[in-house]
Amino acid sequence: QVQLVESGGGSVQAGGSLKLSCEASVRNGNGVINDMGWYRQAPGNQRELVAQITRDGTTKYADSVTGRFTISRDNAKNTMFLQMNSLKSEDTSIYYCNARLWRPGVSSRDYWGQGTQVTVSS
């Protein structure tokens, strides 16, 4: 129902910046993308929430990224962004895009992107 395509990952030195993008495509326009979010998972660790944004723009951040990362979205284009500044080596991880699809009369369902690698060298 929903295809998520992430871009913007890469390698950067500590203190640098990267901007991730996630474009959501809803098949046949059947549904509305509500909450969207970025998660990350490092080897040996559980997947964790980095930042989340509702359709009306309300945001939530993990304590570890507050003040450094900014999540935003363009509802008209079903696209979400994550501006990452002052990157630290501990931000190194695979970052996943998440989107929740709402359709009338059906339970909302979460979809995941394929992940994009972010590597921060000290």
PDB file of C-alpha atoms in Angstrom:
ATOM      1  CA  GLN A   1       0.000   0.000   0.000  1.00  0.00           C
ATOM      2  CA  VAL A   2       2.817   2.409   0.873  1.00  0.00           C
ATOM      3  CA  GLN A   3       6.303   2.588  -0.538  1.00  0.00           C
ATOM      4  CA  LEU A   4       8.901   4.572   1.407  1.00  0.00           C
ATOM      5  CA  VAL A   5      12.108   5.716  -0.265  1.00  0.00           C
ATOM      6  CA  GLU A   6      14.857   7.145   1.899  1.00  0.00           C
ATOM      7  CA  SER A   7      17.836   9.181   0.798  1.00  0.00           C
ATOM      8  CA  GLY A   8      20.540  11.395   2.229  1.00  0.00           C
ATOM      9  CA  GLY A   9      22.576   9.016   4.317  1.00  0.00           C
ATOM     10  CA  GLY A  10      26.340   8.909   4.127  1.00  0.00           C
ATOM     11  CA  SER A  11      29.566   9.447   5.989  1.00  0.00           C
ATOM     12  CA  VAL A  12      30.496  12.616   7.824  1.00  0.00           C
ATOM     13  CA  GLN A  13      32.960  13.716  10.464  1.00  0.00           C
ATOM     14  CA  ALA A  14      31.857  14.461  13.989  1.00  0.00           C
ATOM     15  CA  GLY A  15      30.325  17.900  14.214  1.00  0.00           C
ATOM     16  CA  GLY A  16      29.075  17.751  10.667  1.00  0.00           C
ATOM     17  CA  SER A  17      25.560  17.672   9.247  1.00  0.00           C
ATOM     18  CA  LEU A  18      23.397  15.447   7.090  1.00  0.00           C
ATOM     19  CA  LYS A  19      19.815  15.698   5.902  1.00  0.00           C
ATOM     20  CA  LEU A  20      17.705  12.606   5.399  1.00  0.00           C
ATOM     21  CA  SER A  21      14.605  12.497   3.218  1.00  0.00           C
ATOM     22  CA  CYS A  22      11.771   9.993   3.028  1.00  0.00           C
ATOM     23  CA  GLU A  23       9.193  10.065   0.267  1.00  0.00           C
ATOM     24  CA  ALA A  24       6.004   8.083   0.750  1.00  0.00           C
ATOM     25  CA  SER A  25       3.944   6.810  -2.161  1.00  0.00           C
ATOM     26  CA  VAL A  26       0.425   5.606  -1.412  1.00  0.00           C
ATOM     27  CA  ARG A  27      -0.816   3.121  -4.008  1.00  0.00           C
ATOM     28  CA  ASN A  28      -3.851   4.379  -5.869  1.00  0.00           C
ATOM     29  CA  GLY A  29      -4.017   7.287  -3.436  1.00  0.00           C
ATOM     30  CA  ASN A  30      -5.910   4.962  -1.142  1.00  0.00           C
ATOM     31  CA  GLY A  31      -5.352   6.449   2.305  1.00  0.00           C
ATOM     32  CA  VAL A  32      -3.672   9.278   4.159  1.00  0.00           C
ATOM     33  CA  ILE A  33      -0.246   9.291   5.761  1.00  0.00           C
ATOM     34  CA  ASN A  34      -0.661  10.352   9.395  1.00  0.00           C
ATOM     35  CA  ASP A  35       2.255  10.036  11.799  1.00  0.00           C
ATOM     36  CA  MET A  36       5.726   9.732  10.313  1.00  0.00           C
ATOM     37  CA  GLY A  37       8.971   9.113  12.089  1.00  0.00           C
ATOM     38  CA  TRP A  38      12.631   8.273  11.943  1.00  0.00           C
ATOM     39  CA  TYR A  39      14.047   5.316  13.824  1.00  0.00           C
ATOM     40  CA  ARG A  40      17.574   3.993  14.001  1.00  0.00           C
ATOM     41  CA  GLN A  41      19.201   0.695  14.758  1.00  0.00           C
ATOM     42  CA  ALA A  42      22.876   0.083  15.383  1.00  0.00           C
ATOM     43  CA  PRO A  43      24.378  -3.428  15.309  1.00  0.00           C
ATOM     44  CA  GLY A  44      23.448  -5.331  18.441  1.00  0.00           C
ATOM     45  CA  ASN A  45      20.940  -2.718  19.530  1.00  0.00           C
ATOM     46  CA  GLN A  46      17.185  -2.474  19.379  1.00  0.00           C
ATOM     47  CA  ARG A  47      15.523  -0.126  16.957  1.00  0.00           C
ATOM     48  CA  GLU A  48      14.844   3.185  18.682  1.00  0.00           C
ATOM     49  CA  LEU A  49      12.753   6.228  17.947  1.00  0.00           C
ATOM     50  CA  VAL A  50      14.758   9.252  16.864  1.00  0.00           C
ATOM     51  CA  ALA A  51      11.998  11.724  16.000  1.00  0.00           C
ATOM     52  CA  GLN A  52       8.338  11.683  15.139  1.00  0.00           C
ATOM     53  CA  ILE A  53       5.975  14.164  13.508  1.00  0.00           C
ATOM     54  CA  THR A  54       2.203  14.161  13.237  1.00  0.00           C
ATOM     55  CA  ARG A  55       0.316  15.310  10.197  1.00  0.00           C
ATOM     56  CA  ASP A  56      -0.370  18.675  11.857  1.00  0.00           C
ATOM     57  CA  GLY A  57       3.317  19.160  12.635  1.00  0.00           C
ATOM     58  CA  THR A  58       3.567  18.172  16.288  1.00  0.00           C
ATOM     59  CA  THR A  59       7.042  16.797  16.929  1.00  0.00           C
ATOM     60  CA  LYS A  60       8.696  14.495  19.423  1.00  0.00           C
ATOM     61  CA  TYR A  61      12.405  13.767  19.832  1.00  0.00           C
ATOM     62  CA  ALA A  62      14.590  11.299  21.633  1.00  0.00           C
ATOM     63  CA  ASP A  63      16.517  12.992  24.434  1.00  0.00           C
ATOM     64  CA  SER A  64      19.797  12.102  22.755  1.00  0.00           C
ATOM     65  CA  VAL A  65      19.027  14.183  19.651  1.00  0.00           C
ATOM     66  CA  THR A  66      17.021  17.068  21.087  1.00  0.00           C
ATOM     67  CA  GLY A  67      18.547  20.364  20.059  1.00  0.00           C
ATOM     68  CA  ARG A  68      20.620  18.781  17.301  1.00  0.00           C
ATOM     69  CA  PHE A  69      18.071  17.134  14.985  1.00  0.00           C
ATOM     70  CA  THR A  70      15.003  18.696  13.380  1.00  0.00           C
ATOM     71  CA  ILE A  71      12.175  16.714  11.819  1.00  0.00           C
ATOM     72  CA  SER A  72       9.842  18.260   9.267  1.00  0.00           C
ATOM     73  CA  ARG A  73       7.426  17.202   6.554  1.00  0.00           C
ATOM     74  CA  ASP A  74       5.680  18.370   3.411  1.00  0.00           C
ATOM     75  CA  ASN A  75       2.192  16.867   3.423  1.00  0.00           C
ATOM     76  CA  ALA A  76       1.509  17.867  -0.170  1.00  0.00           C
ATOM     77  CA  LYS A  77       4.451  15.754  -1.279  1.00  0.00           C
ATOM     78  CA  ASN A  78       4.175  13.056   1.420  1.00  0.00           C
ATOM     79  CA  THR A  79       7.802  13.711   2.218  1.00  0.00           C
ATOM     80  CA  MET A  80       9.556  13.854   5.564  1.00  0.00           C
ATOM     81  CA  PHE A  81      12.974  15.216   6.414  1.00  0.00           C
ATOM     82  CA  LEU A  82      15.467  14.892   9.230  1.00  0.00           C
ATOM     83  CA  GLN A  83      18.082  17.628   9.512  1.00  0.00           C
ATOM     84  CA  MET A  84      20.928  16.286  11.623  1.00  0.00           C
ATOM     85  CA  ASN A  85      23.460  18.783  12.977  1.00  0.00           C
ATOM     86  CA  SER A  86      26.371  18.454  15.387  1.00  0.00           C
ATOM     87  CA  LEU A  87      26.585  14.767  14.600  1.00  0.00           C
ATOM     88  CA  LYS A  88      28.356  12.493  17.051  1.00  0.00           C
ATOM     89  CA  SER A  89      29.945   9.091  16.588  1.00  0.00           C
ATOM     90  CA  GLU A  90      27.114   7.573  18.622  1.00  0.00           C
ATOM     91  CA  ASP A  91      24.665   8.712  15.937  1.00  0.00           C
ATOM     92  CA  THR A  92      26.195   6.106  13.623  1.00  0.00           C
ATOM     93  CA  SER A  93      23.398   3.734  12.692  1.00  0.00           C
ATOM     94  CA  ILE A  94      20.979   2.637  10.022  1.00  0.00           C
ATOM     95  CA  TYR A  95      18.114   5.123   9.923  1.00  0.00           C
ATOM     96  CA  TYR A  96      14.643   3.918   8.986  1.00  0.00           C
ATOM     97  CA  CYS A  97      11.652   5.914   7.847  1.00  0.00           C
ATOM     98  CA  ASN A  98       8.275   4.962   9.291  1.00  0.00           C
ATOM     99  CA  ALA A  99       4.839   6.043   8.115  1.00  0.00           C
ATOM    100  CA  ARG A 100       1.374   5.235   9.414  1.00  0.00           C
ATOM    101  CA  LEU A 101      -1.342   4.871   6.812  1.00  0.00           C
ATOM    102  CA  TRP A 102      -4.929   5.687   7.661  1.00  0.00           C
ATOM    103  CA  ARG A 103      -7.842   4.464   5.603  1.00  0.00           C
ATOM    104  CA  PRO A 104     -11.513   4.857   6.552  1.00  0.00           C
ATOM    105  CA  GLY A 105     -12.953   1.801   8.245  1.00  0.00           C
ATOM    106  CA  VAL A 106      -9.575   0.031   8.457  1.00  0.00           C
ATOM    107  CA  SER A 107      -7.050  -0.120  11.285  1.00  0.00           C
ATOM    108  CA  SER A 108      -4.024   2.098  10.687  1.00  0.00           C
ATOM    109  CA  ARG A 109      -0.915   0.274   9.558  1.00  0.00           C
ATOM    110  CA  ASP A 110       2.775   1.079   9.837  1.00  0.00           C
ATOM    111  CA  TYR A 111       5.178   0.871   6.920  1.00  0.00           C
ATOM    112  CA  TRP A 112       8.981   0.948   6.915  1.00  0.00           C
ATOM    113  CA  GLY A 113      11.644   2.098   4.505  1.00  0.00           C
ATOM    114  CA  GLN A 114      14.644   0.026   3.566  1.00  0.00           C
ATOM    115  CA  GLY A 115      17.000   2.052   5.768  1.00  0.00           C
ATOM    116  CA  THR A 116      19.871   4.390   5.036  1.00  0.00           C
ATOM    117  CA  GLN A 117      23.305   4.208   6.641  1.00  0.00           C
ATOM    118  CA  VAL A 118      24.663   7.165   8.574  1.00  0.00           C
ATOM    119  CA  THR A 119      28.293   6.927   9.652  1.00  0.00           C
ATOM    120  CA  VAL A 120      29.924   9.578  11.836  1.00  0.00           C
ATOM    121  CA  SER A 121      33.672   9.387  12.304  1.00  0.00           C
ATOM    122  CA  SER A 122      35.438  11.027  15.206  1.00  0.00           C
TER     123      SER A 122
END
